[in-house]
Short mmCIF file of C-alpha atoms in Angstrom, two decimals:
data_model
loop_
_atom_site.label_atom_id
_atom_site.label_comp_id
_atom_site.label_asym_id
_atom_site.label_seq_id
_atom_site.Cartn_x
_atom_site.Cartn_y
_atom_site.Cartn_z
CA UNK C 1096 191.42 190.37 76.45
CA UNK C 1097 190.82 191.50 80.03
CA UNK C 1098 189.65 189.23 82.87
CA UNK C 1099 186.01 190.27 82.58
CA UNK C 1100 185.91 189.29 78.92
CA UNK C 1101 187.62 185.99 79.74
CA UNK C 1102 185.04 185.29 82.46
CA UNK C 1103 182.18 186.06 80.08
CA UNK C 1104 183.59 183.79 77.40
CA UNK C 1105 184.21 181.06 79.98
CA UNK C 1106 180.63 181.20 81.26
CA UNK C 1107 179.28 181.28 77.70
CA UNK C 1108 181.19 178.08 76.95
CA UNK C 1109 179.66 176.41 80.01
CA UNK C 1110 176.17 177.69 79.16
CA UNK C 1111 176.56 176.23 75.67
CA UNK C 1112 177.36 172.80 77.23
CA UNK C 1113 180.90 172.82 75.85
CA UNK C 1114 183.28 171.00 78.17
CA UNK C 1115 186.13 172.88 79.81
CA UNK C 1116 189.41 171.12 79.07
CA UNK C 1117 192.75 171.33 80.95
CA UNK C 1118 194.37 173.78 78.53
CA UNK C 1119 191.36 176.09 78.41
CA UNK C 1120 191.39 179.33 80.38
CA UNK C 1121 189.43 179.01 83.62
CA UNK C 1122 189.00 181.21 86.73
CA UNK C 1123 191.22 180.21 89.61
CA UNK C 1124 188.13 179.75 91.79
CA UNK C 1125 186.76 177.21 89.29
CA UNK C 1126 190.08 175.36 89.34
CA UNK C 1127 190.26 175.35 93.15
CA UNK C 1128 186.65 174.21 93.50
CA UNK C 1129 187.34 171.28 91.20
CA UNK C 1130 190.55 170.38 93.02
CA UNK C 1131 188.69 170.36 96.33
CA UNK C 1132 185.77 168.31 95.03
CA UNK C 1133 187.70 165.89 92.82
CA UNK C 1134 190.45 165.18 95.33
CA UNK C 1135 187.83 164.61 98.03
CA UNK C 1136 186.09 162.22 95.68
CA UNK C 1137 189.37 160.37 95.01
CA UNK C 1138 190.19 160.17 98.72
CA UNK C 1139 186.71 158.79 99.40
CA UNK C 1140 187.20 155.98 96.91
CA UNK C 1141 190.50 154.98 98.50
CA UNK C 1142 189.45 155.32 102.14
CA UNK C 1143 186.20 153.57 101.27
CA UNK C 1144 188.16 150.38 100.65
CA UNK C 1145 188.98 150.09 104.36
CA UNK C 1146 185.61 149.23 105.95
CA UNK C 1147 184.99 146.59 103.28
CA UNK C 1148 188.52 145.22 103.34
CA UNK C 1149 187.85 144.36 106.95
CA UNK C 1150 185.52 141.57 105.73
CA UNK C 1151 187.48 139.99 102.88
CA UNK C 1152 188.83 137.18 105.08
CA UNK C 1153 185.45 136.68 106.76
CA UNK C 1154 183.11 136.61 103.76
CA UNK C 1155 180.65 133.72 104.21
CA UNK C 1156 181.47 131.94 100.91
CA UNK C 1157 184.22 131.83 98.32
CA UNK C 1158 181.85 133.45 95.81
CA UNK C 1159 181.14 136.34 98.20
CA UNK C 1160 184.85 136.75 98.83
CA UNK C 1161 185.64 136.95 95.11
CA UNK C 1162 182.87 139.49 94.52
CA UNK C 1163 184.03 141.65 97.44
CA UNK C 1164 187.65 141.52 96.26
CA UNK C 1165 186.55 142.63 92.79
CA UNK C 1166 184.57 145.50 94.27
CA UNK C 1167 187.47 146.71 96.41
CA UNK C 1168 189.74 146.55 93.37
CA UNK C 1169 187.23 148.68 91.46
CA UNK C 1170 187.29 151.30 94.22
CA UNK C 1171 191.08 151.50 94.00
CA UNK C 1172 190.77 152.04 90.27
CA UNK C 1173 188.20 154.78 90.78
CA UNK C 1174 190.58 156.58 93.10
CA UNK C 1175 193.36 156.37 90.51
CA UNK C 1176 191.10 157.68 87.71
CA UNK C 1177 190.12 160.63 89.86
CA UNK C 1178 193.63 161.42 91.07
CA UNK C 1179 194.77 161.42 87.44
CA UNK C 1180 191.89 163.66 86.39
CA UNK C 1181 192.63 166.08 89.24
CA UNK C 1182 196.31 166.26 88.24
CA UNK C 1183 195.20 167.90 84.96
CA UNK C 1184 194.31 170.95 87.09
CA UNK C 1185 197.95 171.52 88.03
CA UNK C 1186 198.17 169.77 91.40
CA UNK C 1187 200.38 166.74 91.97
CA UNK C 1188 199.19 163.46 93.41
CA UNK C 1189 201.72 163.84 96.21
CA UNK C 1190 200.20 167.17 97.19
CA UNK C 1191 196.75 165.58 97.33
CA UNK C 1192 197.92 162.64 99.42
CA UNK C 1193 199.83 164.91 101.80
CA UNK C 1194 196.71 167.03 102.26
CA UNK C 1195 194.70 163.92 103.17
CA UNK C 1196 197.28 162.63 105.64
CA UNK C 1197 197.69 166.03 107.26
CA UNK C 1198 193.94 166.56 107.67
CA UNK C 1199 193.71 169.45 105.20
CA UNK C 1200 191.58 167.45 102.76
CA UNK C 1201 188.36 165.59 103.50
CA UNK C 1202 186.74 162.39 102.34
CA UNK C 1203 183.15 161.21 102.65
CA UNK C 1204 182.09 161.14 106.30
CA UNK C 1205 180.22 157.84 105.79
CA UNK C 1206 183.47 155.88 105.74
CA UNK C 1207 184.16 156.78 109.36
CA UNK C 1208 181.57 154.28 110.56
CA UNK C 1209 182.53 150.69 111.48
CA UNK C 1210 181.45 147.50 109.70
CA UNK C 1211 180.27 145.30 112.57
CA UNK C 1212 179.03 142.27 110.64
CA UNK C 1213 178.54 140.87 107.13
CA UNK C 1214 175.18 142.62 106.69
CA UNK C 1215 177.05 145.94 106.88
CA UNK C 1216 178.76 145.06 103.59
CA UNK C 1217 175.33 144.71 102.05
CA UNK C 1218 174.17 148.00 103.53
CA UNK C 1219 177.25 149.79 102.22
CA UNK C 1220 176.72 148.39 98.74
CA UNK C 1221 173.02 149.20 98.58
CA UNK C 1222 172.85 152.48 100.52
CA UNK C 1223 176.32 154.05 100.39
CA UNK C 1224 177.05 153.13 96.78
CA UNK C 1225 173.42 153.87 95.94
CA UNK C 1226 173.80 157.38 97.33
CA UNK C 1227 177.09 157.76 95.47
CA UNK C 1228 175.45 156.76 92.18
CA UNK C 1229 172.81 159.47 92.61
CA UNK C 1230 175.58 162.05 92.71
CA UNK C 1231 177.89 160.43 90.17
CA UNK C 1232 175.33 159.98 87.41
CA UNK C 1233 174.82 163.74 87.53
CA UNK C 1234 178.59 164.23 87.46
CA UNK C 1235 178.84 162.47 84.10
CA UNK C 1236 177.50 165.78 82.73
CA UNK C 1237 179.76 168.00 84.83
CA UNK C 1238 181.38 170.90 82.96
CA UNK C 1239 185.01 169.78 83.37
CA UNK C 1240 185.89 167.27 80.66
CA UNK C 1241 188.36 164.96 82.46
CA UNK C 1242 186.02 164.66 85.46
CA UNK C 1243 183.01 163.97 83.27
CA UNK C 1244 184.78 161.25 81.29
CA UNK C 1245 186.17 159.56 84.40
CA UNK C 1246 182.66 159.30 85.80
CA UNK C 1247 181.34 157.28 82.86
CA UNK C 1248 183.28 154.13 83.74
CA UNK C 1249 182.97 154.73 87.48
CA UNK C 1250 179.17 154.85 87.26
CA UNK C 1251 179.03 151.58 85.33
CA UNK C 1252 181.05 149.84 88.03
CA UNK C 1253 179.20 151.48 90.91
CA UNK C 1254 175.90 150.15 89.57
CA UNK C 1255 177.35 146.64 89.96
CA UNK C 1256 178.42 147.50 93.51
CA UNK C 1257 174.91 148.59 94.43
CA UNK C 1258 173.40 145.38 93.07
CA UNK C 1259 175.99 143.35 94.99
CA UNK C 1260 174.98 145.05 98.23
CA UNK C 1261 171.28 144.66 97.51
CA UNK C 1262 171.78 140.95 96.81
CA UNK C 1263 173.49 140.45 100.19
CA UNK C 1264 170.61 142.09 102.04
CA UNK C 1265 168.03 140.28 99.90
CA UNK C 1266 169.62 136.93 100.76
CA UNK C 1267 169.81 137.74 104.47
CA UNK C 1268 166.25 139.06 104.58
CA UNK C 1269 165.04 135.71 103.26
CA UNK C 1270 167.14 133.66 105.64
CA UNK C 1271 166.61 132.85 109.30
CA UNK C 1272 165.01 135.26 111.75
CA UNK C 1273 168.50 136.06 113.05
CA UNK C 1274 169.78 136.85 109.55
CA UNK C 1275 166.81 139.10 108.77
CA UNK C 1276 167.33 140.90 112.09
CA UNK C 1277 171.00 141.39 111.21
CA UNK C 1278 170.03 142.92 107.85
CA UNK C 1279 167.54 145.27 109.54
CA UNK C 1280 170.10 146.29 112.14
CA UNK C 1281 172.65 147.16 109.42
CA UNK C 1282 170.01 149.17 107.57
CA UNK C 1283 169.15 151.04 110.77
CA UNK C 1284 172.78 152.00 111.36
CA UNK C 1285 173.68 153.00 107.77
CA UNK C 1286 170.54 154.82 106.67
CA UNK C 1287 171.21 158.20 108.29
CA UNK C 1288 174.96 158.32 107.51
CA UNK C 1289 173.99 157.60 103.89
CA UNK C 1290 171.50 160.48 103.95
CA UNK C 1291 174.30 162.74 105.21
CA UNK C 1292 176.51 161.83 102.24
CA UNK C 1293 174.84 164.47 100.07
CA UNK C 1294 176.12 167.23 102.35
CA UNK C 1295 174.29 169.99 104.22
CA UNK C 1296 170.99 171.47 103.09
CA UNK C 1297 171.31 173.80 100.10
CA UNK C 1298 170.63 176.85 102.27
CA UNK C 1299 173.68 175.99 104.37
CA UNK C 1300 176.07 174.90 101.64
CA UNK C 1301 178.87 177.36 100.92
CA UNK C 1302 179.73 175.97 97.47
CA UNK C 1303 176.47 174.78 95.88
CA UNK C 1304 175.29 178.00 94.23
CA UNK C 1305 178.54 178.77 92.44
CA UNK C 1306 179.15 175.12 91.54
CA UNK C 1307 175.68 174.98 90.00
CA UNK C 1308 176.30 178.13 87.95
CA UNK C 1309 179.52 176.61 86.63
CA UNK C 1310 177.68 173.30 86.07
CA UNK C 1311 180.20 171.44 88.17
CA UNK C 1312 177.10 170.25 90.00
CA UNK C 1313 173.95 169.45 88.03
CA UNK C 1314 171.69 168.83 91.02
CA UNK C 1315 171.65 170.38 94.46
CA UNK C 1316 172.34 168.45 97.67
CA UNK C 1317 168.67 168.37 98.62
CA UNK C 1318 167.52 167.31 95.14
CA UNK C 1319 169.94 164.38 95.15
CA UNK C 1320 168.93 163.40 98.69
CA UNK C 1321 165.25 163.45 97.70
CA UNK C 1322 165.92 161.21 94.69
CA UNK C 1323 167.78 158.82 96.98
CA UNK C 1324 164.89 158.64 99.45
CA UNK C 1325 162.27 158.12 96.75
CA UNK C 1326 164.26 155.28 95.18
CA UNK C 1327 165.12 153.64 98.50
CA UNK C 1328 161.48 153.49 99.63
CA UNK C 1329 160.60 151.42 96.57
CA UNK C 1330 163.63 149.13 96.88
CA UNK C 1331 163.23 148.42 100.59
CA UNK C 1332 159.78 146.98 99.89
CA UNK C 1333 161.45 144.21 97.87
CA UNK C 1334 163.77 143.48 100.79
CA UNK C 1335 160.87 143.26 103.22
CA UNK C 1336 162.76 145.56 105.60
CA UNK C 1337 161.85 148.94 107.07
CA UNK C 1338 163.63 152.27 106.70
CA UNK C 1339 164.40 153.63 110.19
CA UNK C 1340 162.47 156.89 109.83
CA UNK C 1341 159.11 157.22 111.62
CA UNK C 1342 158.45 160.49 109.77
CA UNK C 1343 158.77 158.92 106.31
CA UNK C 1344 155.53 159.36 104.36
CA UNK C 1345 154.27 160.13 100.86
CA UNK C 1346 153.48 163.78 100.18
CA UNK C 1347 150.77 163.92 97.53
CA UNK C 1348 151.26 167.63 96.91
CA UNK C 1349 155.02 167.39 96.34
CA UNK C 1350 154.85 163.94 94.72
CA UNK C 1351 157.82 162.94 96.86
CA UNK C 1352 158.41 161.24 100.19
CA UNK C 1353 158.85 163.47 103.22
CA UNK C 1354 161.54 162.35 105.65
CA UNK C 1355 162.56 163.14 109.19
CA UNK C 1356 165.24 165.54 110.46
CA UNK C 1357 168.90 164.67 109.96
CA UNK C 1358 171.27 164.90 112.92
CA UNK C 1359 173.59 167.56 111.53
CA UNK C 1360 175.52 167.77 114.81
CA UNK C 1361 176.63 164.19 114.24
CA UNK C 1362 177.50 164.96 110.63
CA UNK C 1363 179.73 167.92 111.49
CA UNK C 1364 181.34 166.04 114.37
CA UNK C 1365 182.36 163.26 111.98
CA UNK C 1366 183.52 165.74 109.32
CA UNK C 1367 185.70 167.45 111.94
CA UNK C 1368 187.38 164.18 112.91
CA UNK C 1369 185.28 163.01 115.83
CA UNK C 1370 183.57 160.05 114.19
CA UNK C 1371 183.84 156.43 115.37
CA UNK C 1372 186.70 155.54 113.00
CA UNK C 1373 188.28 158.84 111.82
CA UNK C 1374 191.65 158.27 113.47
CA UNK C 1375 191.67 154.60 112.52
CA UNK C 1376 191.03 155.35 108.85
CA UNK C 1377 193.77 157.97 108.50
CA UNK C 1378 196.21 155.82 110.47
CA UNK C 1379 195.53 152.92 108.12
CA UNK C 1380 196.09 155.11 105.04
CA UNK C 1381 199.35 156.49 106.44
CA UNK C 1382 200.59 152.99 107.27
CA UNK C 1383 199.72 151.72 103.80
CA UNK C 1384 201.52 154.70 102.26
CA UNK C 1385 204.63 154.20 104.41
CA UNK C 1386 204.67 150.45 103.82
CA UNK C 1387 204.54 151.07 100.07
CA UNK C 1388 207.55 153.39 100.02
CA UNK C 1389 209.88 150.66 98.76
CA UNK C 1390 207.55 149.94 95.83
CA UNK C 1391 207.52 153.58 94.75
CA UNK C 1392 211.30 153.81 95.09
CA UNK C 1393 211.79 150.62 93.04
CA UNK C 1394 209.41 151.81 90.33
CA UNK C 1395 211.16 155.17 90.13
CA UNK C 1396 214.59 153.56 89.96
CA UNK C 1397 213.42 151.22 87.19
CA UNK C 1398 211.92 154.13 85.23
CA UNK C 1399 215.17 156.12 85.51
CA UNK C 1400 217.24 153.12 84.44
CA UNK C 1401 214.98 152.45 81.47
CA UNK C 1402 215.12 156.08 80.39
CA UNK C 1403 218.93 156.09 80.63
CA UNK C 1404 219.14 153.03 78.40
CA UNK C 1405 216.87 154.68 75.83
CA UNK C 1406 219.08 157.77 75.77
CA UNK C 1407 222.18 155.67 75.21
CA UNK C 1408 220.55 153.50 72.54
#
C-alpha cells in the first residue's frame, strides 16, 4: 500500500470517529502535531503549579491550604498523565523536559504572570482553569486515543479546580470593601491573559485548519474563546464583580457577547519569553529538576537491583 492509500485510510478512520491508537499507522505530521500540543499541555500543567505554590504557606485558613495543596497535587498528576500519553508517540520524557528547559518547547503563556495576593488564586481557579476546561472538554473527543482518555479524568478534576477558584472570589466579593476590591483587582489582571489562552485568532493560527481536519481539535480558537466569554458573563453576575472590558455587550444578531480587542503584542511578547515571570518559571523548573536528581538516581538503582534479583531467582 502506497503512502496516498495509507493517508486516505487514515483520514477515513478519523472521519468515522475511530480513535487512532499508538500502533496504528499515522502521518509523521500528525505525530509531530500531537507531540507539540500534548507536550505543551503537559508542561503547562507542571509549570502551572508554580504561581499557586507561591501561596500554600500563606493561605488564609487551614481548609484553604488543604484545598490548594490538593489542587496542586492534581496538576502534577495531570502533567504525568500527559507526559505518559505523549510517550506513546515515540518521544521520551527526557526529550520533552530537555526541550522545555532549553526553550524549544512552550507552555501556556498565562503562567508567566505573578500571583500578587490571595484573590489571584481565586482568579486562576475560576478564569484560567475555566478557560482550560473549555478546551479540554473538547479534547475528550480528540482523535488520538491516549490523549482522549487522559482528558476524561483531567476534566473531572479541573471542574473542581474551577469551583474552588469561584468560591474564593465569591467569599471575597461578599466580605469587606477591601476584600471585594481585591477580588475585582485580581479579575482585572487575569481576564485578558485568560482570553489569550485560546491562542491567536483562527485566521492567524498556523495549525488550526489541519488539526481540525484530523480532529485533534474539535473547536477553533475563536469558538472556544467565545464560549468562555459567554459563560463568564453569566458567572460574574453571581460574583457581583465586573469584567474589565468596556466593549463587552450582547449581540442579538449573533446571539453571543461581543468583546473588545485583545493585546496580541503582549501575548506574543510573553510567548517569546518576555513576560513578567518567564525567566523565573523556567529557573524554578530547572532547579526542581536538578534538586531531584538524587531521587531519580536512587529509583533507577533500586529498579536495577530488583531486576537483578528477579533474574537470579
